[in-house]
Amino acid sequence: MDNLLAARSQMGMSLGFHIIFAVIGVSLPLMMTIAEWRWRSTGDPAYLFLAKRWAKGTTILFAVGAISGTVLSFELGLLWPRFMQYAGPVVGMPFSLEGFAFFTEAIFLGIYLYGWNRVPGWLHLFAGVVVSLSGLVSAIFVTLVNGWMNTPTGFDIVNGKFQNIHPLAAMLNPAGIPEAVHMVLAAYTAAGFATAGIHGFLLLRRGRNRFDEVAIGIALTVGGCAVLVQGISGDALARMVAQKQPMKLASLEGQFKTETSAPLRIGGLPFPDQRETKYAIEIPDGLSLLAFHDPHARIRGLDQEPEADWPNVRIVHVSFQIMVGCGSLLSLFALVAAWLAWKRGPLSKQKLFLKALILVSPLGFVALEAGWMVTEIGRQPWIIYHLMRTKDAVTSTPNIAVVFSIMTFVYLLLGVIVVWLLGKHVIAQPDRKQLDGPGVLV
């Protein structure tokens, strides 16, 4: 394994691990705060117990996110020294602001954890709101950096170096805000459906109880609302990609030839050697309509750039199809859930629905990982789009493959520990009094 492949593999593994726990850490504080608000509004102790359980989960995931995020920050400098040398002055501001958001979250999380019965109720609830917003803002700042790597702006290049840097313009790059919105909604979707699925499984195993019922209600509301808005966000992001990264769009859709009235492909498998995507269901004019809101718009194909500048078209296309497919299934499920709750009453009484919820609950995370593969692999072979190639940014330090193997083992071990901690302290079965509380549906 050469240095470039080892460095990319290590970065991909680190990001793939970090993103799982980071998005739960972004989403769980929101659900925790909603649970406390519902307790203060209704007096139902099931909401109070749920808020405290989710607060423990937030703490565990905050710690893991801090560890894995710190490792990533070191990896940026150690694995990609030339990238940080040239881009550091440009991306330094959002990274610094993310650090401020992180510290704000840590301070108010401490108030939330240890402020029960020690601070006024409104202040305790406010602390939960700040924790939720800080996690959200932290995710946005990091995603703005990734957006800049896709659509670099806010500087001049003089003698091969970045000069006349405008940090605010760099942060507000064309891809930054669309990517940030899409990422935040994906986080709420993934964590919401996963949490609802876990409590659905527990409810089927434990029998109907107020604790799992209210957990499913909050989590499914957060995840369902987020995934329904995600379609609008995805449309805006796709149109940005069509304008600023046409080769990425061509890879997403397996579009090898430049043409007007380009079809939208559902499924299929690209064959780069043959310059063709086979076995796809094609919707006439669909890609032109979605990308430019014009059924006769011209779509640039991969034939517009040398093959050496193509990403791995097959991986990008398949990952994109997985992401869209999972998102579509979850959107349909959210609509069905809303209809069932309206027409047939409490979802906790419907065992078939709960079994279906368990089956679809991992799809948010599948879509999340596939989406990041689309974003990162679709930009290759560039680490900064059309400015710096990934191979030119990688470290020359030997034996990166050994470090990659060690880090993989450490992350696997850390993942097992986190799952054990969450099972022991967050989703462990309460006693019957805690499960039921007043108002349980029997």
GROMACS .gro file of C-alpha atoms in nm:
model
  442
    1MET     CA    1   0.000   0.000   0.000
    2ASP     CA    2   0.160   0.328  -0.111
    3ASN     CA    3   0.153   0.644   0.099
    4LEU     CA    4  -0.132   0.807  -0.092
    5LEU     CA    5  -0.366   0.508  -0.059
    6ALA     CA    6  -0.268   0.454   0.307
    7ALA     CA    7  -0.323   0.822   0.394
    8ARG     CA    8  -0.657   0.834   0.214
    9SER     CA    9  -0.766   0.508   0.379
   10GLN     CA   10  -0.671   0.633   0.725
   11MET     CA   11  -0.849   0.965   0.671
   12GLY     CA   12  -1.155   0.789   0.534
   13MET     CA   13  -1.167   0.545   0.824
   14SER     CA   14  -1.124   0.826   1.078
   15LEU     CA   15  -1.396   1.037   0.919
   16GLY     CA   16  -1.629   0.740   0.879
   17PHE     CA   17  -1.596   0.664   1.251
   18HIS     CA   18  -1.611   1.023   1.371
   19ILE     CA   19  -1.917   1.113   1.167
   20ILE     CA   20  -2.134   0.844   1.326
   21PHE     CA   21  -2.082   0.964   1.680
   22ALA     CA   22  -2.058   1.331   1.584
   23VAL     CA   23  -2.402   1.340   1.421
   24ILE     CA   24  -2.562   1.167   1.719
   25GLY     CA   25  -2.384   1.420   1.939
   26VAL     CA   26  -2.538   1.698   1.728
   27SER     CA   27  -2.890   1.551   1.727
   28LEU     CA   28  -2.929   1.395   2.070
   29PRO     CA   29  -2.907   1.730   2.258
   30LEU     CA   30  -3.204   1.856   2.056
   31MET     CA   31  -3.411   1.552   2.150
   32MET     CA   32  -3.291   1.580   2.510
   33THR     CA   33  -3.406   1.943   2.525
   34ILE     CA   34  -3.742   1.861   2.369
   35ALA     CA   35  -3.793   1.588   2.630
   36GLU     CA   36  -3.722   1.831   2.915
   37TRP     CA   37  -3.952   2.093   2.762
   38ARG     CA   38  -4.230   1.834   2.739
   39TRP     CA   39  -4.174   1.738   3.104
   40ARG     CA   40  -4.198   2.100   3.216
   41SER     CA   41  -4.510   2.144   3.002
   42THR     CA   42  -4.695   1.824   3.102
   43GLY     CA   43  -4.541   1.711   3.431
   44ASP     CA   44  -4.510   1.358   3.289
   45PRO     CA   45  -4.208   1.196   3.465
   46ALA     CA   46  -4.141   0.972   3.164
   47TYR     CA   47  -4.015   1.282   2.980
   48LEU     CA   48  -3.791   1.376   3.274
   49PHE     CA   49  -3.639   1.028   3.290
   50LEU     CA   50  -3.588   1.033   2.913
   51ALA     CA   51  -3.418   1.374   2.923
   52LYS     CA   52  -3.174   1.251   3.188
   53ARG     CA   53  -3.101   0.931   2.994
   54TRP     CA   54  -3.036   1.122   2.673
   55ALA     CA   55  -2.818   1.369   2.864
   56LYS     CA   56  -2.594   1.075   2.962
   57GLY     CA   57  -2.579   0.970   2.600
   58THR     CA   58  -2.490   1.324   2.493
   59THR     CA   59  -2.203   1.326   2.743
   60ILE     CA   60  -2.061   0.995   2.622
   61LEU     CA   61  -2.083   1.096   2.258
   62PHE     CA   62  -1.943   1.442   2.330
   63ALA     CA   63  -1.634   1.278   2.480
   64VAL     CA   64  -1.592   1.036   2.189
   65GLY     CA   65  -1.647   1.314   1.935
   66ALA     CA   66  -1.383   1.524   2.107
   67ILE     CA   67  -1.131   1.238   2.094
   68SER     CA   68  -1.193   1.140   1.733
   69GLY     CA   69  -1.216   1.505   1.623
   70THR     CA   70  -0.880   1.580   1.785
   71VAL     CA   71  -0.726   1.285   1.600
   72LEU     CA   72  -0.866   1.422   1.273
   73SER     CA   73  -0.716   1.764   1.335
   74PHE     CA   74  -0.373   1.605   1.388
   75GLU     CA   75  -0.418   1.389   1.078
   76LEU     CA   76  -0.479   1.695   0.863
   77GLY     CA   77  -0.135   1.826   0.951
   78LEU     CA   78   0.048   1.493   0.961
   79LEU     CA   79  -0.100   1.324   0.654
   80TRP     CA   80  -0.161   1.632   0.436
   81PRO     CA   81   0.113   1.884   0.527
   82ARG     CA   82   0.110   2.074   0.196
   83PHE     CA   83  -0.265   2.119   0.214
   84MET     CA   84  -0.241   2.277   0.557
   85GLN     CA   85   0.064   2.481   0.456
   86TYR     CA   86  -0.123   2.649   0.172
   87ALA     CA   87  -0.484   2.635   0.288
   88GLY     CA   88  -0.431   2.685   0.662
   89PRO     CA   89  -0.462   3.067   0.652
   90VAL     CA   90  -0.786   3.033   0.453
   91VAL     CA   91  -0.962   2.763   0.657
   92GLY     CA   92  -0.822   2.870   0.992
   93MET     CA   93  -1.119   3.093   1.082
   94PRO     CA   94  -1.397   2.830   1.057
   95PHE     CA   95  -1.180   2.582   1.247
   96SER     CA   96  -1.122   2.844   1.520
   97LEU     CA   97  -1.493   2.927   1.539
   98GLU     CA   98  -1.571   2.556   1.562
   99GLY     CA   99  -1.338   2.545   1.862
  100PHE     CA  100  -1.533   2.827   2.031
  101ALA     CA  101  -1.860   2.643   1.965
  102PHE     CA  102  -1.706   2.326   2.111
  103PHE     CA  103  -1.604   2.500   2.433
  104THR     CA  104  -1.943   2.667   2.463
  105GLU     CA  105  -2.109   2.328   2.430
  106ALA     CA  106  -1.879   2.182   2.697
  107ILE     CA  107  -1.958   2.461   2.946
  108PHE     CA  108  -2.334   2.445   2.908
  109LEU     CA  109  -2.335   2.066   2.900
  110GLY     CA  110  -2.176   2.080   3.245
  111ILE     CA  111  -2.452   2.317   3.362
  112TYR     CA  112  -2.714   2.084   3.217
  113LEU     CA  113  -2.572   1.770   3.376
  114TYR     CA  114  -2.514   1.910   3.722
  115GLY     CA  115  -2.776   2.183   3.732
  116TRP     CA  116  -3.081   1.969   3.806
  117ASN     CA  117  -3.245   2.124   4.115
  118ARG     CA  118  -2.949   2.362   4.147
  119VAL     CA  119  -3.041   2.632   3.895
  120PRO     CA  120  -3.383   2.774   3.800
  121GLY     CA  121  -3.584   2.560   3.563
  122TRP     CA  122  -3.577   2.815   3.282
  123LEU     CA  123  -3.198   2.840   3.306
  124HIS     CA  124  -3.158   2.463   3.297
  125LEU     CA  125  -3.376   2.439   2.988
  126PHE     CA  126  -3.183   2.729   2.833
  127ALA     CA  127  -2.858   2.537   2.894
  128GLY     CA  128  -3.003   2.249   2.692
  129VAL     CA  129  -3.092   2.487   2.409
  130VAL     CA  130  -2.736   2.625   2.406
  131VAL     CA  131  -2.589   2.273   2.398
  132SER     CA  132  -2.815   2.191   2.101
  133LEU     CA  133  -2.724   2.510   1.914
  134SER     CA  134  -2.351   2.480   1.989
  135GLY     CA  135  -2.339   2.129   1.844
  136LEU     CA  136  -2.530   2.250   1.540
  137VAL     CA  137  -2.300   2.549   1.484
  138SER     CA  138  -1.992   2.333   1.533
  139ALA     CA  139  -2.106   2.098   1.257
  140ILE     CA  140  -2.180   2.392   1.028
  141PHE     CA  141  -1.833   2.545   1.065
  142VAL     CA  142  -1.659   2.217   0.988
  143THR     CA  143  -1.879   2.158   0.684
  144LEU     CA  144  -1.799   2.508   0.555
  145VAL     CA  145  -1.435   2.398   0.532
  146ASN     CA  146  -1.534   2.098   0.322
  147GLY     CA  147  -1.746   2.327   0.106
  148TRP     CA  148  -1.441   2.546   0.048
  149MET     CA  149  -1.240   2.242  -0.066
  150ASN     CA  150  -1.511   2.182  -0.328
  151THR     CA  151  -1.558   2.545  -0.436
  152PRO     CA  152  -1.250   2.742  -0.321
  153THR     CA  153  -1.303   3.120  -0.299
  154GLY     CA  154  -1.181   3.418  -0.095
  155PHE     CA  155  -0.818   3.454  -0.207
  156ASP     CA  156  -0.580   3.533  -0.492
  157ILE     CA  157  -0.298   3.308  -0.605
  158VAL     CA  158   0.035   3.488  -0.638
  159ASN     CA  159   0.347   3.288  -0.728
  160GLY     CA  160   0.169   2.965  -0.640
  161LYS     CA  161   0.062   3.081  -0.292
  162PHE     CA  162  -0.264   3.207  -0.144
  163GLN     CA  163  -0.256   3.584  -0.104
  164ASN     CA  164  -0.512   3.858  -0.024
  165ILE     CA  165  -0.713   3.613   0.184
  166HIS     CA  166  -1.070   3.708   0.278
  167PRO     CA  167  -1.174   3.457   0.548
  168LEU     CA  168  -1.544   3.552   0.544
  169ALA     CA  169  -1.566   3.514   0.167
  170ALA     CA  170  -1.390   3.178   0.198
  171MET     CA  171  -1.641   3.061   0.460
  172LEU     CA  172  -1.935   3.175   0.246
  173ASN     CA  173  -1.818   2.974  -0.055
  174PRO     CA  174  -2.084   2.853  -0.301
  175ALA     CA  175  -2.086   2.496  -0.166
  176GLY     CA  176  -2.056   2.581   0.205
  177ILE     CA  177  -2.410   2.675   0.305
  178PRO     CA  178  -2.587   2.413   0.086
  179GLU     CA  179  -2.354   2.143   0.219
  180ALA     CA  180  -2.398   2.258   0.580
  181VAL     CA  181  -2.778   2.255   0.559
  182HIS     CA  182  -2.772   1.914   0.391
  183MET     CA  183  -2.534   1.777   0.654
  184VAL     CA  184  -2.735   1.904   0.952
  185LEU     CA  185  -3.058   1.761   0.815
  186ALA     CA  186  -2.880   1.431   0.748
  187ALA     CA  187  -2.761   1.427   1.110
  188TYR     CA  188  -3.111   1.479   1.247
  189THR     CA  189  -3.247   1.218   1.007
  190ALA     CA  190  -2.990   0.951   1.089
  191ALA     CA  191  -2.996   0.999   1.466
  192GLY     CA  192  -3.374   1.041   1.482
  193PHE     CA  193  -3.457   0.722   1.294
  194ALA     CA  194  -3.183   0.521   1.467
  195THR     CA  195  -3.304   0.629   1.813
  196ALA     CA  196  -3.666   0.558   1.722
  197GLY     CA  197  -3.567   0.214   1.592
  198ILE     CA  198  -3.381   0.125   1.912
  199HIS     CA  199  -3.677   0.221   2.129
  200GLY     CA  200  -3.913   0.042   1.892
  201PHE     CA  201  -3.712  -0.275   1.942
  202LEU     CA  202  -3.710  -0.225   2.319
  203LEU     CA  203  -4.084  -0.159   2.325
  204LEU     CA  204  -4.156  -0.484   2.142
  205ARG     CA  205  -3.933  -0.669   2.385
  206ARG     CA  206  -4.050  -0.498   2.707
  207GLY     CA  207  -4.415  -0.447   2.620
  208ARG     CA  208  -4.596  -0.117   2.596
  209ASN     CA  209  -4.464   0.147   2.832
  210ARG     CA  210  -4.463   0.523   2.852
  211PHE     CA  211  -4.084   0.560   2.846
  212ASP     CA  212  -4.029   0.398   2.505
  213GLU     CA  213  -4.347   0.552   2.364
  214VAL     CA  214  -4.241   0.909   2.428
  215ALA     CA  215  -3.887   0.834   2.306
  216ILE     CA  216  -4.022   0.702   1.976
  217GLY     CA  217  -4.252   1.003   1.943
  218ILE     CA  218  -3.975   1.261   1.986
  219ALA     CA  219  -3.710   1.078   1.782
  220LEU     CA  220  -3.942   0.995   1.494
  221THR     CA  221  -4.071   1.353   1.482
  222VAL     CA  222  -3.717   1.491   1.460
  223GLY     CA  223  -3.602   1.235   1.203
  224GLY     CA  224  -3.921   1.244   0.997
  225CYS     CA  225  -3.936   1.623   0.971
  226ALA     CA  226  -3.567   1.641   0.880
  227VAL     CA  227  -3.586   1.381   0.604
  228LEU     CA  228  -3.888   1.548   0.443
  229VAL     CA  229  -3.705   1.882   0.426
  230GLN     CA  230  -3.392   1.704   0.305
  231GLY     CA  231  -3.537   1.668  -0.044
  232ILE     CA  232  -3.546   2.047  -0.086
  233SER     CA  233  -3.192   2.076   0.048
  234GLY     CA  234  -3.071   1.802  -0.185
  235ASP     CA  235  -3.221   1.978  -0.487
  236ALA     CA  236  -3.041   2.304  -0.400
  237LEU     CA  237  -2.712   2.121  -0.345
  238ALA     CA  238  -2.743   1.928  -0.672
  239ARG     CA  239  -2.800   2.249  -0.868
  240MET     CA  240  -2.491   2.402  -0.706
  241VAL     CA  241  -2.288   2.095  -0.806
  242ALA     CA  242  -2.420   2.122  -1.162
  243GLN     CA  243  -2.294   2.480  -1.186
  244LYS     CA  244  -1.967   2.460  -0.992
  245GLN     CA  245  -1.858   2.095  -1.022
  246PRO     CA  246  -2.002   1.963  -1.349
  247MET     CA  247  -1.766   1.663  -1.354
  248LYS     CA  248  -1.890   1.555  -1.012
  249LEU     CA  249  -2.248   1.576  -1.139
  250ALA     CA  250  -2.150   1.369  -1.443
  251SER     CA  251  -1.999   1.108  -1.211
  252LEU     CA  252  -2.307   1.104  -0.986
  253GLU     CA  253  -2.528   1.028  -1.282
  254GLY     CA  254  -2.291   0.819  -1.492
  255GLN     CA  255  -2.313   1.084  -1.765
  256PHE     CA  256  -2.025   1.016  -2.002
  257LYS     CA  257  -2.143   1.223  -2.299
  258THR     CA  258  -2.226   1.592  -2.312
  259GLU     CA  259  -2.584   1.633  -2.425
  260THR     CA  260  -2.897   1.840  -2.401
  261SER     CA  261  -3.214   1.691  -2.251
  262ALA     CA  262  -3.003   1.447  -2.050
  263PRO     CA  263  -3.194   1.162  -1.883
  264LEU     CA  264  -3.207   1.097  -1.508
  265ARG     CA  265  -3.075   0.749  -1.427
  266ILE     CA  266  -3.216   0.533  -1.150
  267GLY     CA  267  -2.977   0.253  -1.064
  268GLY     CA  268  -2.741   0.124  -1.326
  269LEU     CA  269  -2.368   0.056  -1.331
  270PRO     CA  270  -2.112   0.276  -1.511
  271PHE     CA  271  -1.854   0.115  -1.739
  272PRO     CA  272  -1.585   0.381  -1.790
  273ASP     CA  273  -1.395   0.178  -2.051
  274GLN     CA  274  -1.707   0.165  -2.266
  275ARG     CA  275  -1.817   0.521  -2.177
  276GLU     CA  276  -2.162   0.391  -2.087
  277THR     CA  277  -2.390   0.337  -1.787
  278LYS     CA  278  -2.581   0.012  -1.825
  279TYR     CA  279  -2.888  -0.142  -1.660
  280ALA     CA  280  -3.030   0.195  -1.546
  281ILE     CA  281  -3.391   0.309  -1.562
  282GLU     CA  282  -3.374   0.634  -1.759
  283ILE     CA  283  -3.625   0.917  -1.720
  284PRO     CA  284  -3.610   1.135  -2.035
  285ASP     CA  285  -3.500   1.498  -1.975
  286GLY     CA  286  -3.493   1.425  -1.600
  287LEU     CA  287  -3.133   1.526  -1.525
  288SER     CA  288  -3.152   1.848  -1.724
  289LEU     CA  289  -3.477   1.938  -1.548
  290LEU     CA  290  -3.348   1.868  -1.197
  291ALA     CA  291  -3.004   2.027  -1.247
  292PHE     CA  292  -3.114   2.348  -1.422
  293HIS     CA  293  -3.496   2.344  -1.402
  294ASP     CA  294  -3.494   2.327  -1.780
  295PRO     CA  295  -3.573   1.994  -1.956
  296HIS     CA  296  -3.359   2.099  -2.253
  297ALA     CA  297  -3.054   2.221  -2.059
  298ARG     CA  298  -2.709   2.107  -2.166
  299ILE     CA  299  -2.535   1.871  -1.925
  300ARG     CA  300  -2.158   1.846  -1.944
  301GLY     CA  301  -2.038   1.489  -1.955
  302LEU     CA  302  -1.715   1.329  -1.844
  303ASP     CA  303  -1.592   1.359  -2.202
  304GLN     CA  304  -1.521   1.726  -2.127
  305GLU     CA  305  -1.216   1.643  -1.912
  306PRO     CA  306  -0.920   1.406  -1.948
  307GLU     CA  307  -0.981   1.066  -1.797
  308ALA     CA  308  -0.688   1.126  -1.560
  309ASP     CA  309  -0.903   1.392  -1.392
  310TRP     CA  310  -1.206   1.167  -1.346
  311PRO     CA  311  -1.300   1.038  -1.001
  312ASN     CA  312  -1.386   0.671  -0.957
  313VAL     CA  313  -1.712   0.699  -1.150
  314ARG     CA  314  -1.849   0.361  -1.048
  315ILE     CA  315  -1.805   0.418  -0.672
  316VAL     CA  316  -1.945   0.772  -0.691
  317HIS     CA  317  -2.250   0.670  -0.893
  318VAL     CA  318  -2.335   0.366  -0.679
  319SER     CA  319  -2.285   0.565  -0.355
  320PHE     CA  320  -2.512   0.838  -0.485
  321GLN     CA  321  -2.782   0.587  -0.576
  322ILE     CA  322  -2.758   0.433  -0.227
  323MET     CA  323  -2.787   0.775  -0.063
  324VAL     CA  324  -3.088   0.881  -0.270
  325GLY     CA  325  -3.254   0.541  -0.234
  326CYS     CA  326  -3.222   0.539   0.145
  327GLY     CA  327  -3.344   0.898   0.170
  328SER     CA  328  -3.644   0.824  -0.050
  329LEU     CA  329  -3.740   0.519   0.157
  330LEU     CA  330  -3.714   0.716   0.480
  331SER     CA  331  -3.922   1.001   0.335
  332LEU     CA  332  -4.194   0.756   0.234
  333PHE     CA  333  -4.178   0.592   0.577
  334ALA     CA  334  -4.213   0.930   0.751
  335LEU     CA  335  -4.525   1.009   0.549
  336VAL     CA  336  -4.675   0.668   0.623
  337ALA     CA  337  -4.597   0.710   0.994
  338ALA     CA  338  -4.771   1.048   1.001
  339TRP     CA  339  -5.076   0.903   0.825
  340LEU     CA  340  -5.094   0.604   1.061
  341ALA     CA  341  -5.064   0.826   1.369
  342TRP     CA  342  -5.346   1.046   1.236
  343LYS     CA  343  -5.580   0.767   1.127
  344ARG     CA  344  -5.508   0.482   1.368
  345GLY     CA  345  -5.382   0.640   1.686
  346PRO     CA  346  -5.066   0.563   1.887
  347LEU     CA  347  -4.792   0.401   1.678
  348SER     CA  348  -4.683   0.199   1.980
  349LYS     CA  349  -4.995  -0.018   1.941
  350GLN     CA  350  -4.905  -0.116   1.585
  351LYS     CA  351  -4.657  -0.402   1.597
  352LEU     CA  352  -4.617  -0.427   1.221
  353PHE     CA  353  -4.521  -0.060   1.207
  354LEU     CA  354  -4.267  -0.105   1.488
  355LYS     CA  355  -4.107  -0.398   1.306
  356ALA     CA  356  -4.083  -0.189   0.990
  357LEU     CA  357  -3.933   0.096   1.194
  358ILE     CA  358  -3.659  -0.135   1.321
  359LEU     CA  359  -3.576  -0.240   0.964
  360VAL     CA  360  -3.547   0.114   0.824
  361SER     CA  361  -3.378   0.271   1.128
  362PRO     CA  362  -3.016   0.216   1.006
  363LEU     CA  363  -3.084   0.367   0.662
  364GLY     CA  364  -3.012   0.721   0.776
  365PHE     CA  365  -2.657   0.627   0.867
  366VAL     CA  366  -2.616   0.427   0.545
  367ALA     CA  367  -2.722   0.736   0.349
  368LEU     CA  368  -2.492   0.955   0.558
  369GLU     CA  369  -2.181   0.746   0.491
  370ALA     CA  370  -2.270   0.706   0.123
  371GLY     CA  371  -2.322   1.081   0.093
  372TRP     CA  372  -1.977   1.157   0.232
  373MET     CA  373  -1.826   0.907  -0.011
  374VAL     CA  374  -1.999   1.097  -0.291
  375THR     CA  375  -1.865   1.430  -0.164
  376GLU     CA  376  -1.506   1.319  -0.108
  377ILE     CA  377  -1.447   1.063  -0.383
  378GLY     CA  378  -1.642   1.279  -0.628
  379ARG     CA  379  -1.388   1.561  -0.581
  380GLN     CA  380  -1.089   1.338  -0.660
  381PRO     CA  381  -0.821   1.361  -0.785
  382TRP     CA  382  -0.829   1.707  -0.623
  383ILE     CA  383  -0.794   1.788  -0.253
  384ILE     CA  384  -0.873   2.152  -0.342
  385TYR     CA  385  -1.088   2.147  -0.652
  386HIS     CA  386  -0.883   2.238  -0.962
  387LEU     CA  387  -0.607   2.391  -0.746
  388MET     CA  388  -0.421   2.109  -0.567
  389ARG     CA  389  -0.415   1.740  -0.638
  390THR     CA  390  -0.446   1.496  -0.351
  391LYS     CA  391  -0.121   1.321  -0.445
  392ASP     CA  392   0.064   1.653  -0.419
  393ALA     CA  393  -0.061   1.718  -0.064
  394VAL     CA  394   0.021   1.381   0.095
  395THR     CA  395   0.306   1.335   0.341
  396SER     CA  396   0.632   1.168   0.243
  397THR     CA  397   0.667   1.005   0.586
  398PRO     CA  398   0.711   0.627   0.542
  399ASN     CA  399   0.511   0.343   0.700
  400ILE     CA  400   0.172   0.518   0.694
  401ALA     CA  401   0.014   0.178   0.632
  402VAL     CA  402   0.135   0.062   0.976
  403VAL     CA  403  -0.021   0.366   1.142
  404PHE     CA  404  -0.343   0.302   0.950
  405SER     CA  405  -0.359  -0.055   1.085
  406ILE     CA  406  -0.300   0.059   1.442
  407MET     CA  407  -0.559   0.337   1.418
  408THR     CA  408  -0.816   0.096   1.274
  409PHE     CA  409  -0.774  -0.133   1.574
  410VAL     CA  410  -0.798   0.159   1.818
  411TYR     CA  411  -1.117   0.289   1.657
  412LEU     CA  412  -1.275  -0.055   1.660
  413LEU     CA  413  -1.194  -0.090   2.029
  414LEU     CA  414  -1.328   0.258   2.102
  415GLY     CA  415  -1.646   0.180   1.908
  416VAL     CA  416  -1.710  -0.135   2.114
  417ILE     CA  417  -1.658   0.061   2.438
  418VAL     CA  418  -1.897   0.336   2.327
  419VAL     CA  419  -2.170   0.089   2.230
  420TRP     CA  420  -2.130  -0.084   2.568
  421LEU     CA  421  -2.150   0.248   2.756
  422LEU     CA  422  -2.462   0.355   2.564
  423GLY     CA  423  -2.628   0.021   2.630
  424LYS     CA  424  -2.547   0.032   3.000
  425HIS     CA  425  -2.626   0.396   3.077
  426VAL     CA  426  -2.873   0.516   2.812
  427ILE     CA  427  -3.100   0.238   2.686
  428ALA     CA  428  -3.083   0.000   2.984
  429GLN     CA  429  -3.427  -0.103   3.107
  430PRO     CA  430  -3.571   0.121   3.381
  431ASP     CA  431  -3.789  -0.024   3.655
  432ARG     CA  432  -4.165  -0.039   3.602
  433LYS     CA  433  -4.232   0.286   3.786
  434GLN     CA  434  -3.989   0.470   3.563
  435LEU     CA  435  -4.123   0.295   3.254
  436ASP     CA  436  -4.488   0.371   3.314
  437GLY     CA  437  -4.540   0.699   3.494
  438PRO     CA  438  -4.880   0.868   3.476
  439GLY     CA  439  -5.072   0.868   3.154
  440VAL     CA  440  -4.938   0.543   3.015
  441LEU     CA  441  -5.145   0.411   2.725
  442VAL     CA  442  -5.278   0.065   2.813
   0.00000   0.00000   0.00000
